[in-house]
Tab-separated table of C-alpha atoms in Angstrom:
chain	number	residue	atom	x	y	z
A	1	MET	CA	33.394	23.369	43.244
A	2	LEU	CA	35.979	20.693	42.400
A	3	LEU	CA	37.497	20.849	45.885
A	4	VAL	CA	34.060	20.177	47.387
A	5	ALA	CA	33.490	17.381	44.902
A	6	ALA	CA	36.906	15.941	45.709
A	7	ALA	CA	36.121	15.931	49.398
A	8	LEU	CA	32.830	14.144	48.747
A	9	LEU	CA	34.608	11.659	46.524
A	10	THR	CA	37.190	10.978	49.214
A	11	VAL	CA	34.432	9.920	51.579
A	12	SER	CA	32.701	7.781	48.965
A	13	MET	CA	35.933	6.176	47.803
A	14	HIS	CA	36.944	5.329	51.359
A	15	SER	CA	33.554	3.731	51.901
A	16	LEU	CA	34.107	1.606	48.805
A	17	ARG	CA	37.656	0.789	49.932
A	18	VAL	CA	38.999	2.485	46.820
A	19	VAL	CA	41.372	4.768	48.733
A	20	GLU	CA	43.712	4.013	51.586
A	21	THR	CA	44.032	6.730	54.185
A	22	PRO	CA	47.608	8.031	53.981
A	23	ASP	CA	49.605	8.389	57.181
A	24	ALA	CA	51.091	11.560	55.776
A	25	LEU	CA	51.009	13.610	52.645
A	26	GLN	CA	52.548	11.880	49.670
A	27	PRO	CA	56.073	13.006	48.746
A	28	ALA	CA	56.290	15.727	46.148
A	29	PRO	CA	56.215	14.369	42.599
A	30	VAL	CA	59.449	13.939	40.732
A	31	ALA	CA	59.651	16.909	38.409
A	32	GLU	CA	59.991	16.355	34.687
A	33	ALA	CA	63.350	17.591	33.510
A	34	VAL	CA	63.573	19.795	30.447
A	35	HIS	CA	64.866	17.654	27.600
A	36	ALA	CA	68.333	18.994	26.908
A	37	PRO	CA	70.431	18.268	23.826
A	38	ALA	CA	72.566	15.146	24.077
A	39	VAL	CA	75.776	15.697	26.029
A	40	ARG	CA	78.797	13.848	24.699
A	41	ASP	CA	79.914	12.367	27.986
A	42	PRO	CA	80.300	8.610	28.529
A	43	ASP	CA	79.172	8.886	32.151
A	44	PRO	CA	75.426	8.047	32.332
A	45	ALA	CA	75.193	10.154	35.470
A	46	VAL	CA	75.547	13.309	33.367
A	47	ALA	CA	74.982	12.202	29.764
A	48	ARG	CA	71.743	12.573	27.830
A	49	GLY	CA	70.258	11.095	24.684
A	50	ARG	CA	72.275	8.505	22.771
A	51	ALA	CA	75.364	9.299	24.853
A	52	PHE	CA	73.451	8.145	27.953
A	53	LEU	CA	72.541	4.865	26.261
A	54	ASP	CA	76.057	4.285	24.953
A	55	GLY	CA	77.408	4.977	28.432
A	56	LEU	CA	75.189	2.236	29.792
A	57	ALA	CA	76.369	-0.205	27.148
A	58	ASP	CA	80.030	0.612	27.863
A	59	ALA	CA	79.744	0.351	31.663
A	60	THR	CA	81.057	-2.637	33.573
A	61	PRO	CA	78.649	-4.901	35.449
A	62	VAL	CA	79.838	-3.419	38.741
A	63	ALA	CA	79.278	0.120	37.498
A	64	LEU	CA	75.841	-0.778	36.153
A	65	HIS	CA	74.862	-2.276	39.476
A	66	SER	CA	75.888	0.893	41.310
A	67	MET	CA	73.788	2.975	38.927
A	68	GLN	CA	70.687	1.358	40.376
A	69	ASP	CA	71.171	3.601	43.405
A	70	ASP	CA	72.385	6.700	41.537
A	71	ALA	CA	69.582	9.263	41.615
A	72	ARG	CA	71.048	11.093	38.613
A	73	VAL	CA	71.006	7.990	36.407
A	74	LEU	CA	67.486	7.091	37.514
A	75	ALA	CA	66.282	10.656	36.905
A	76	THR	CA	67.477	10.438	33.300
A	77	ALA	CA	66.221	6.918	32.659
A	78	LEU	CA	62.820	7.377	34.294
A	79	ASP	CA	62.087	11.101	33.955
A	80	ASP	CA	63.972	12.436	30.925
A	81	PRO	CA	64.946	9.433	28.812
A	82	PRO	CA	66.049	9.344	25.190
A	83	ASP	CA	63.088	9.050	22.824
A	84	ALA	CA	61.690	5.615	22.070
A	85	VAL	CA	62.973	5.496	18.492
A	86	GLU	CA	66.506	6.181	19.694
A	87	VAL	CA	66.167	3.558	22.428
A	88	GLY	CA	64.864	0.990	19.946
A	89	SER	CA	67.702	1.634	17.535
A	90	TRP	CA	70.284	1.395	20.314
A	91	TRP	CA	68.850	-1.817	21.749
A	92	SER	CA	68.676	-3.551	18.380
A	93	ALA	CA	72.346	-2.700	17.722
A	94	LEU	CA	73.512	-4.459	20.906
A	95	ASP	CA	74.562	-8.090	20.798
A	96	ASP	CA	72.994	-10.752	23.014
A	97	ARG	CA	75.774	-10.594	25.596
A	98	GLU	CA	75.507	-6.809	25.970
A	99	ARG	CA	71.747	-7.006	26.376
A	100	ALA	CA	72.032	-9.747	28.979
A	101	VAL	CA	74.584	-7.734	30.994
A	102	LEU	CA	72.354	-4.674	30.986
A	103	GLU	CA	69.217	-6.601	31.901
A	104	ARG	CA	70.936	-8.463	34.732
A	105	ASN	CA	72.820	-5.556	36.263
A	106	ALA	CA	70.588	-2.522	35.594
A	107	PRO	CA	67.011	-3.874	35.676
A	108	VAL	CA	65.456	-0.664	37.003
A	109	VAL	CA	66.892	1.272	34.063
A	110	VAL	CA	66.237	-1.310	31.338
A	111	GLY	CA	62.756	-2.139	32.617
A	112	ASN	CA	61.564	1.445	32.275
A	113	LEU	CA	63.059	2.466	28.922
A	114	ASP	CA	60.302	2.936	26.358
A	115	GLY	CA	61.456	1.334	23.122
A	116	VAL	CA	62.959	-1.779	24.746
A	117	PRO	CA	60.959	-4.951	23.897
A	118	TYR	CA	58.208	-5.696	26.399
A	119	ALA	CA	59.421	-9.204	27.224
A	120	VAL	CA	62.777	-7.743	28.260
A	121	ARG	CA	61.150	-4.998	30.308
A	122	ASP	CA	58.912	-7.513	32.041
A	123	ARG	CA	61.858	-9.708	33.060
A	124	ALA	CA	63.874	-6.699	34.210
A	125	ASN	CA	61.024	-5.184	36.211
A	126	ARG	CA	60.161	-8.505	37.826
A	127	ALA	CA	63.822	-8.900	38.801
A	128	ALA	CA	63.784	-5.406	40.335
A	129	LEU	CA	60.531	-6.289	42.116
A	130	ALA	CA	62.013	-9.483	43.565
A	131	ALA	CA	65.084	-7.584	44.736
A	132	GLY	CA	62.926	-4.908	46.327
A	133	LEU	CA	60.816	-7.473	48.173
A	134	ALA	CA	63.946	-9.208	49.446
A	135	ASP	CA	65.587	-5.986	50.658
A	136	THR	CA	64.937	-5.832	54.391
A	137	SER	CA	66.385	-2.320	54.583
A	138	GLU	CA	63.548	-0.815	52.538
A	139	ALA	CA	61.119	1.470	54.362
A	140	HIS	CA	57.668	0.041	55.028
A	141	PRO	CA	55.822	2.203	52.428
A	142	VAL	CA	58.155	0.977	49.665
A	143	THR	CA	57.820	-2.640	50.770
A	144	ALA	CA	54.032	-2.260	50.843
A	145	MET	CA	54.099	-0.845	47.327
A	146	TYR	CA	56.177	-3.773	46.070
A	147	GLY	CA	53.716	-6.151	47.715
A	148	GLN	CA	50.813	-4.605	45.838
A	149	VAL	CA	52.679	-4.894	42.539
A	150	ARG	CA	53.366	-8.571	43.242
A	151	THR	CA	49.694	-9.190	44.011
A	152	SER	CA	48.589	-7.400	40.842
A	153	LEU	CA	50.709	-9.819	38.785
A	154	GLU	CA	49.130	-12.968	40.199
A	155	GLN	CA	47.449	-15.174	37.619
A	156	GLN	CA	45.058	-18.106	37.578
A	157	PRO	CA	45.262	-20.970	35.062
A	158	GLY	CA	43.889	-19.823	31.731
A	159	ASP	CA	44.380	-16.117	32.457
A	160	PRO	CA	45.954	-13.967	29.726
A	161	VAL	CA	49.612	-13.085	30.078
A	162	LYS	CA	50.515	-10.153	32.338
A	163	THR	CA	53.460	-7.856	31.672
A	164	LEU	CA	55.046	-5.499	34.198
A	165	VAL	CA	55.647	-2.610	31.825
A	166	THR	CA	56.695	0.028	34.365
A	167	LEU	CA	58.022	-0.110	37.920
A	168	ASP	CA	59.317	3.058	39.553
A	169	PRO	CA	59.602	2.847	43.368
A	170	ARG	CA	60.516	6.503	43.885
A	171	ALA	CA	58.297	9.164	45.460
A	172	GLY	CA	55.192	7.096	46.044
A	173	GLY	CA	55.692	4.817	43.062
A	174	ARG	CA	54.516	4.371	39.495
A	175	ALA	CA	53.589	1.138	37.759
A	176	ALA	CA	51.870	-0.213	34.670
A	177	VAL	CA	50.578	-3.743	34.159
A	178	ALA	CA	49.451	-5.026	30.761
A	179	ILE	CA	46.917	-7.819	30.388
A	180	GLY	CA	47.328	-9.579	27.054
A	181	ASP	CA	50.262	-9.625	24.633
A	182	LEU	CA	51.423	-6.129	23.710
A	183	ASP	CA	53.691	-7.558	21.004
A	184	THR	CA	50.866	-9.110	18.983
A	185	ALA	CA	47.543	-7.546	20.043
A	186	SER	CA	45.469	-5.933	17.323
A	187	ASP	CA	43.772	-3.724	19.912
A	188	VAL	CA	45.716	-2.045	22.720
A	189	THR	CA	43.833	0.028	25.280
A	190	MET	CA	45.491	2.319	27.814
A	191	ILE	CA	43.417	3.115	30.922
A	192	VAL	CA	44.482	6.376	32.593
A	193	PRO	CA	43.336	6.808	36.227
A	194	GLY	CA	42.298	9.954	38.038
A	195	MET	CA	42.828	11.494	41.458
A	196	PHE	CA	43.636	9.525	44.612
A	197	PHE	CA	45.065	6.526	42.747
A	198	THR	CA	48.351	5.227	44.150
A	199	VAL	CA	50.290	2.052	43.455
A	200	THR	CA	50.060	0.979	47.087
A	201	GLY	CA	46.387	1.763	47.420
A	202	GLN	CA	44.824	0.904	44.073
A	203	LEU	CA	47.078	-1.048	41.687
A	204	VAL	CA	45.505	-4.402	42.500
A	205	ASP	CA	41.964	-3.110	41.935
A	206	PHE	CA	43.047	-1.095	38.900
A	207	THR	CA	44.626	-4.176	37.318
A	208	ALA	CA	41.393	-6.067	38.022
A	209	THR	CA	39.505	-3.279	36.227
A	210	ALA	CA	41.807	-3.725	33.234
A	211	GLY	CA	40.939	-7.418	33.380
A	212	ASP	CA	37.216	-6.614	33.325
A	213	LEU	CA	37.703	-4.451	30.246
A	214	TYR	CA	39.850	-7.166	28.625
A	215	ARG	CA	37.095	-9.730	29.077
A	216	GLU	CA	34.433	-7.348	27.797
A	217	GLN	CA	36.496	-6.656	24.695
A	218	ALA	CA	37.146	-10.366	24.195
A	219	THR	CA	33.396	-11.048	23.981
A	220	LEU	CA	33.212	-8.486	21.180
A	221	ALA	CA	35.915	-10.139	19.061
A	222	PRO	CA	33.362	-11.342	16.445
A	223	VAL	CA	32.416	-7.756	15.585
A	224	ALA	CA	35.782	-6.022	16.148
A	225	ALA	CA	37.026	-3.921	13.255
A	226	PRO	CA	40.114	-5.291	11.474
A	227	ALA	CA	43.525	-4.151	12.753
A	228	PRO	CA	47.121	-5.423	12.481
A	229	GLY	CA	47.862	-8.321	14.825
A	230	SER	CA	45.564	-10.589	16.782
A	231	GLY	CA	44.026	-10.511	20.231
A	232	ILE	CA	43.660	-7.804	22.843
A	233	ALA	CA	45.872	-6.056	25.379
A	234	VAL	CA	44.722	-3.650	28.083
A	235	VAL	CA	47.220	-1.603	30.085
A	236	ALA	CA	46.431	-0.545	33.654
A	237	TRP	CA	48.601	2.536	33.268
A	238	MET	CA	49.421	4.054	36.634
A	239	GLY	CA	52.419	5.659	35.001
A	240	TYR	CA	52.073	9.043	36.660
A	241	GLN	CA	51.439	10.343	40.158
A	242	THR	CA	47.811	11.308	40.522
A	243	PRO	CA	46.747	14.181	42.765
A	244	ASN	CA	45.320	14.070	46.270
A	245	LEU	CA	43.400	16.775	48.140
A	246	SER	CA	46.559	18.813	48.648
A	247	ASN	CA	47.213	19.319	44.928
A	248	VAL	CA	44.061	18.357	42.998
A	249	LEU	CA	43.424	21.983	42.055
A	250	SER	CA	46.659	22.142	40.055
A	251	LEU	CA	47.399	20.937	36.525
A	252	ASP	CA	51.064	20.256	37.281
A	253	LEU	CA	50.642	16.503	37.667
A	254	ALA	CA	48.460	16.372	34.554
A	255	HIS	CA	51.213	17.983	32.481
A	256	THR	CA	53.793	15.598	33.938
A	257	GLY	CA	51.478	12.665	33.337
A	258	ALA	CA	50.805	13.753	29.770
A	259	ARG	CA	54.508	13.636	28.920
A	260	ARG	CA	54.814	10.191	30.505
A	261	LEU	CA	51.768	8.954	28.579
A	262	GLU	CA	53.218	10.295	25.345
A	263	ARG	CA	56.441	8.365	25.969
A	264	ALA	CA	54.572	5.164	26.853
A	265	VAL	CA	52.631	5.324	23.581
A	266	ALA	CA	55.796	6.156	21.630
A	267	GLY	CA	57.373	3.036	23.131
A	268	LEU	CA	54.455	0.918	21.947
A	269	ARG	CA	54.689	2.347	18.450
A	270	GLU	CA	58.440	1.755	18.301
A	271	VAL	CA	58.192	-1.861	19.433
A	272	ARG	CA	55.304	-2.460	17.009
A	273	SER	CA	56.789	-0.397	14.169
A	274	GLY	CA	55.340	-1.473	10.832
A	275	ARG	CA	52.486	-3.373	12.481
A	276	GLU	CA	51.051	-0.833	14.888
A	277	PRO	CA	47.888	-1.896	16.704
A	278	ARG	CA	44.700	0.091	17.000
A	279	LEU	CA	45.208	2.243	20.087
A	280	GLY	CA	42.380	3.302	22.367
A	281	VAL	CA	42.710	5.556	25.404
A	282	ILE	CA	40.145	5.388	28.200
A	283	ALA	CA	40.649	8.111	30.776
A	284	HIS	CA	38.781	8.767	34.015
A	285	SER	CA	38.462	11.946	36.081
A	286	TYR	CA	41.790	13.833	36.361
A	287	GLY	CA	43.189	11.200	34.018
A	288	SER	CA	40.941	12.586	31.280
A	289	THR	CA	42.595	15.977	31.702
A	290	THR	CA	45.979	14.255	31.442
A	291	ALA	CA	44.961	12.389	28.287
A	292	LEU	CA	43.527	15.522	26.659
A	293	LEU	CA	46.807	17.355	27.248
A	294	ALA	CA	48.795	14.471	25.743
A	295	LEU	CA	46.575	14.131	22.684
A	296	SER	CA	46.658	17.872	21.983
A	297	SER	CA	50.454	18.112	22.305
A	298	GLY	CA	51.307	17.084	18.749
A	299	ARG	CA	53.501	14.279	20.107
A	300	MET	CA	50.887	11.519	20.437
A	301	HIS	CA	47.923	10.199	18.498
A	302	ALA	CA	45.286	7.556	19.162
A	303	ASP	CA	42.495	5.850	17.261
A	304	SER	CA	39.869	6.505	19.927
A	305	LEU	CA	39.461	8.426	23.165
A	306	THR	CA	36.830	7.761	25.825
A	307	LEU	CA	36.538	10.319	28.638
A	308	LEU	CA	34.603	9.342	31.774
A	309	GLY	CA	33.744	11.718	34.623
A	310	SER	CA	35.917	14.459	33.163
A	311	PRO	CA	36.622	17.806	34.890
A	312	GLY	CA	37.688	19.223	31.515
A	313	SER	CA	40.872	20.792	30.200
A	314	ARG	CA	42.149	23.697	28.141
A	315	VAL	CA	41.411	21.800	24.927
A	316	ALA	CA	38.499	23.614	23.262
A	317	THR	CA	37.317	21.191	20.546
A	318	VAL	CA	37.923	17.703	19.174
A	319	GLY	CA	39.712	19.398	16.283
A	320	GLN	CA	42.663	20.063	18.600
A	321	LEU	CA	43.096	16.363	19.371
A	322	ALA	CA	45.154	13.842	17.413
A	323	VAL	CA	42.151	11.506	17.354
A	324	PRO	CA	39.607	11.077	14.546
A	325	ASP	CA	36.783	13.527	15.231
A	326	ASP	CA	34.106	10.836	15.361
A	327	GLN	CA	36.113	8.673	17.772
A	328	VAL	CA	36.083	10.991	20.794
A	329	PHE	CA	33.441	9.906	23.330
A	330	VAL	CA	32.412	11.486	26.626
A	331	GLY	CA	30.364	9.947	29.427
A	332	GLY	CA	28.972	11.334	32.664
A	333	ALA	CA	27.059	9.238	35.191
A	334	HIS	CA	24.079	10.236	37.295
A	335	GLY	CA	25.312	11.654	40.609
A	336	ASP	CA	28.866	12.310	39.413
A	337	PRO	CA	29.872	15.747	40.811
A	338	VAL	CA	32.969	15.963	38.586
A	339	ALA	CA	31.512	15.174	35.167
A	340	GLY	CA	30.456	18.356	33.405
A	341	SER	CA	32.096	20.638	35.967
A	342	GLY	CA	34.540	22.088	33.440
A	343	TYR	CA	36.778	22.924	36.367
A	344	PHE	CA	39.994	22.817	34.360
A	345	GLY	CA	38.560	24.699	31.401
A	346	VAL	CA	36.276	23.362	28.688
A	347	ASP	CA	33.840	20.569	29.467
A	348	PRO	CA	34.375	17.934	26.718
A	349	GLY	CA	30.734	16.955	27.068
A	350	GLY	CA	29.544	20.498	26.535
A	351	SER	CA	28.103	22.298	23.561
A	352	GLY	CA	30.700	23.101	20.949
A	353	PHE	CA	33.362	20.563	21.870
A	354	GLY	CA	32.178	18.128	19.211
A	355	ALA	CA	32.545	14.821	21.057
A	356	ARG	CA	29.995	12.019	20.940
A	357	LEU	CA	28.066	11.777	24.193
A	358	LEU	CA	27.423	8.375	25.753
A	359	ASP	CA	23.900	7.789	27.039
A	360	LEU	CA	24.681	6.815	30.644
A	361	THR	CA	21.858	8.497	32.553
A	362	SER	CA	18.555	7.659	30.864
A	363	THR	CA	16.568	4.460	31.370
A	364	ASP	CA	14.316	3.536	28.495
A	365	GLY	CA	13.272	0.022	29.439
A	366	SER	CA	14.637	-1.487	26.209
A	367	ALA	CA	16.221	-4.945	26.069
A	368	ALA	CA	19.665	-3.366	25.905
A	369	GLY	CA	18.882	-1.100	28.844
A	370	ALA	CA	17.800	-4.120	30.876
A	371	LEU	CA	21.045	-5.951	30.136
A	372	PHE	CA	23.408	-3.146	31.137
A	373	ARG	CA	22.873	-1.011	34.208
A	374	ARG	CA	23.664	2.684	34.232
A	375	PRO	CA	26.729	3.740	36.249
A	376	GLN	CA	26.163	5.759	39.399
A	377	GLY	CA	28.485	8.387	40.854
A	378	HIS	CA	32.096	9.017	39.986
A	379	ASN	CA	33.696	5.590	40.414
A	380	ASP	CA	31.265	3.199	38.744
A	381	TYR	CA	32.097	3.610	35.061
A	382	LEU	CA	34.230	0.514	34.465
A	383	LYS	CA	32.385	-1.899	36.727
A	384	PRO	CA	31.216	-5.199	35.180
A	385	GLY	CA	27.650	-5.039	33.926
A	386	THR	CA	27.571	-1.296	33.289
A	387	ALA	CA	26.617	0.268	29.999
A	388	SER	CA	29.732	2.428	30.254
A	389	LEU	CA	32.090	-0.582	30.385
A	390	HIS	CA	30.334	-2.144	27.397
A	391	ASP	CA	30.424	1.117	25.434
A	392	ALA	CA	34.112	1.643	26.230
A	393	ALA	CA	34.892	-1.880	25.040
A	394	LEU	CA	33.017	-1.364	21.765
A	395	ILE	CA	34.874	1.891	21.135
A	396	ALA	CA	38.244	0.309	21.887
A	397	VAL	CA	37.777	-2.492	19.345
A	398	GLY	CA	36.906	-0.006	16.632
A	399	ARG	CA	33.124	-0.307	16.834
A	400	GLY	CA	32.081	3.012	18.235
A	401	ASP	CA	29.406	2.948	15.544
A	402	LEU	CA	27.627	0.269	17.615
A	403	VAL	CA	27.376	2.357	20.769
A	404	ARG	CA	23.700	2.792	21.589
A	405	ASP	CA	22.237	6.303	21.534
A	406	ALA	CA	25.575	8.119	21.346
A	407	ARG	CA	24.848	11.764	20.489
A	408	HIS	CA	27.119	14.376	19.004
A	409	GLY	CA	27.650	17.277	21.370
A	410	GLY	CA	25.732	20.376	20.388
A	411	GLY	CA	27.665	22.558	17.981
A	412	GLY	CA	29.938	19.672	17.017
A	413	ARG	CA	30.407	18.028	13.654
A	414	GLY	CA	26.874	16.654	13.318
A	415	ASP	CA	24.022	16.686	15.804
A	416	GLY	CA	21.604	13.908	16.559
A	417	LEU	CA	21.629	10.214	17.269
A	418	VAL	CA	24.157	7.852	15.747
A	419	PRO	CA	22.197	5.547	13.400
A	420	ALA	CA	21.223	2.218	14.907
A	421	SER	CA	22.633	-1.106	13.753
A	422	PRO	CA	21.079	-4.596	14.066
A	423	ASP	CA	24.043	-5.881	16.084
A	424	MET	CA	24.361	-2.722	18.167
A	425	TYR	CA	24.053	-4.696	21.387
A	426	LEU	CA	25.115	-8.308	21.508
A	427	VAL	CA	23.137	-10.579	23.812
A	428	ARG	CA	25.642	-12.842	25.512
A	429	PRO	CA	24.979	-15.554	28.105
A	430	GLN	CA	26.862	-13.697	30.832
A	431	ASP	CA	24.671	-10.636	30.311
A	432	LEU	CA	21.615	-12.623	31.328
A	433	GLN	CA	23.149	-13.535	34.693
A	434	PRO	CA	23.143	-11.184	37.691
A	435	ARG	CA	26.502	-9.517	38.308
A	436	GLU	CA	27.864	-8.343	41.598
């Protein structure tokens, strides 16, 4: 069923220019290493844990520079790094000169260590990006990937700040771009993509989607629930390799992605320790399976979870998730062949799961229904003007109670409609204008 749906989606996504046709199958994903106990060896090529970090700090600039091309060092830093708390402690203990040496000579390593301050990671990753673009020896696919990252970071006057949180050029690439200030935002939202998303093919559009969500959330600032900090940040998190038709029937990439998502969130919590923001996760398609695995692992928690077009997972109920029971939302659009399929196990929108179901298929002719169109198919959920984008924004700013006609899934923790509120739908000037 899912393979047929995936084939149909490939055609539809090509027609919408969402997917680039690959010249060949993507390289195999970089496997997640089993986290081994720290090895007391000063050589970062073989060390783990704090010993790996101390080895970096003790290395000469020349040695650090050579590590940029050492697959063993990169595998530790990018695939099996020390935990974010350990990284944060190590970084704070360094003096300014040591930090500057590391940032200048090992930007690929420093830029991808969760627990390092975001401003440092942004500078390091942008330096690595500039070096990659200038390297004429790079193969065309890598150069094309770097070009897409550069385009995704472009800004117009008045735009919110953008941060290059992750940049991994290996094996097809991984990247994450934040819109808004991660250091101060009261609301941080991570968007997790589904199948067929690649840095080269979709990062620019995916970053634009994060921008659409950012703007939708910004309009809701007057009714946002209180949280530490101020402002909004939305992360276009393409921090894992998503599947294509050759491997979409496997959960391997979802498990790998879940561990990467857990580390990304741990990094946020370490950097914002003592003033943690409200964290929302919005996950689409295969990304919803990835997010469900992460939030049921015991290593990650979030304040809200919105699942869109989900093929399900092995998680049986909201009680298995590290999310408040009443803050798990599920949406399925009309004509979406993936939503409700339960291909990977339990359908989160099904009876017994206990999530709150978004009303994305009915048309009741109300004023709210006229303002927000219903999404269609599998790839329409976060488009401007849709009810699903507006609902996701409300949930992310802590106002899931304002989502119109959200129902508890049958057999969950309370059936029936969520009570209405006078300000459930805000009428804004831009909602009265036609949107493309």
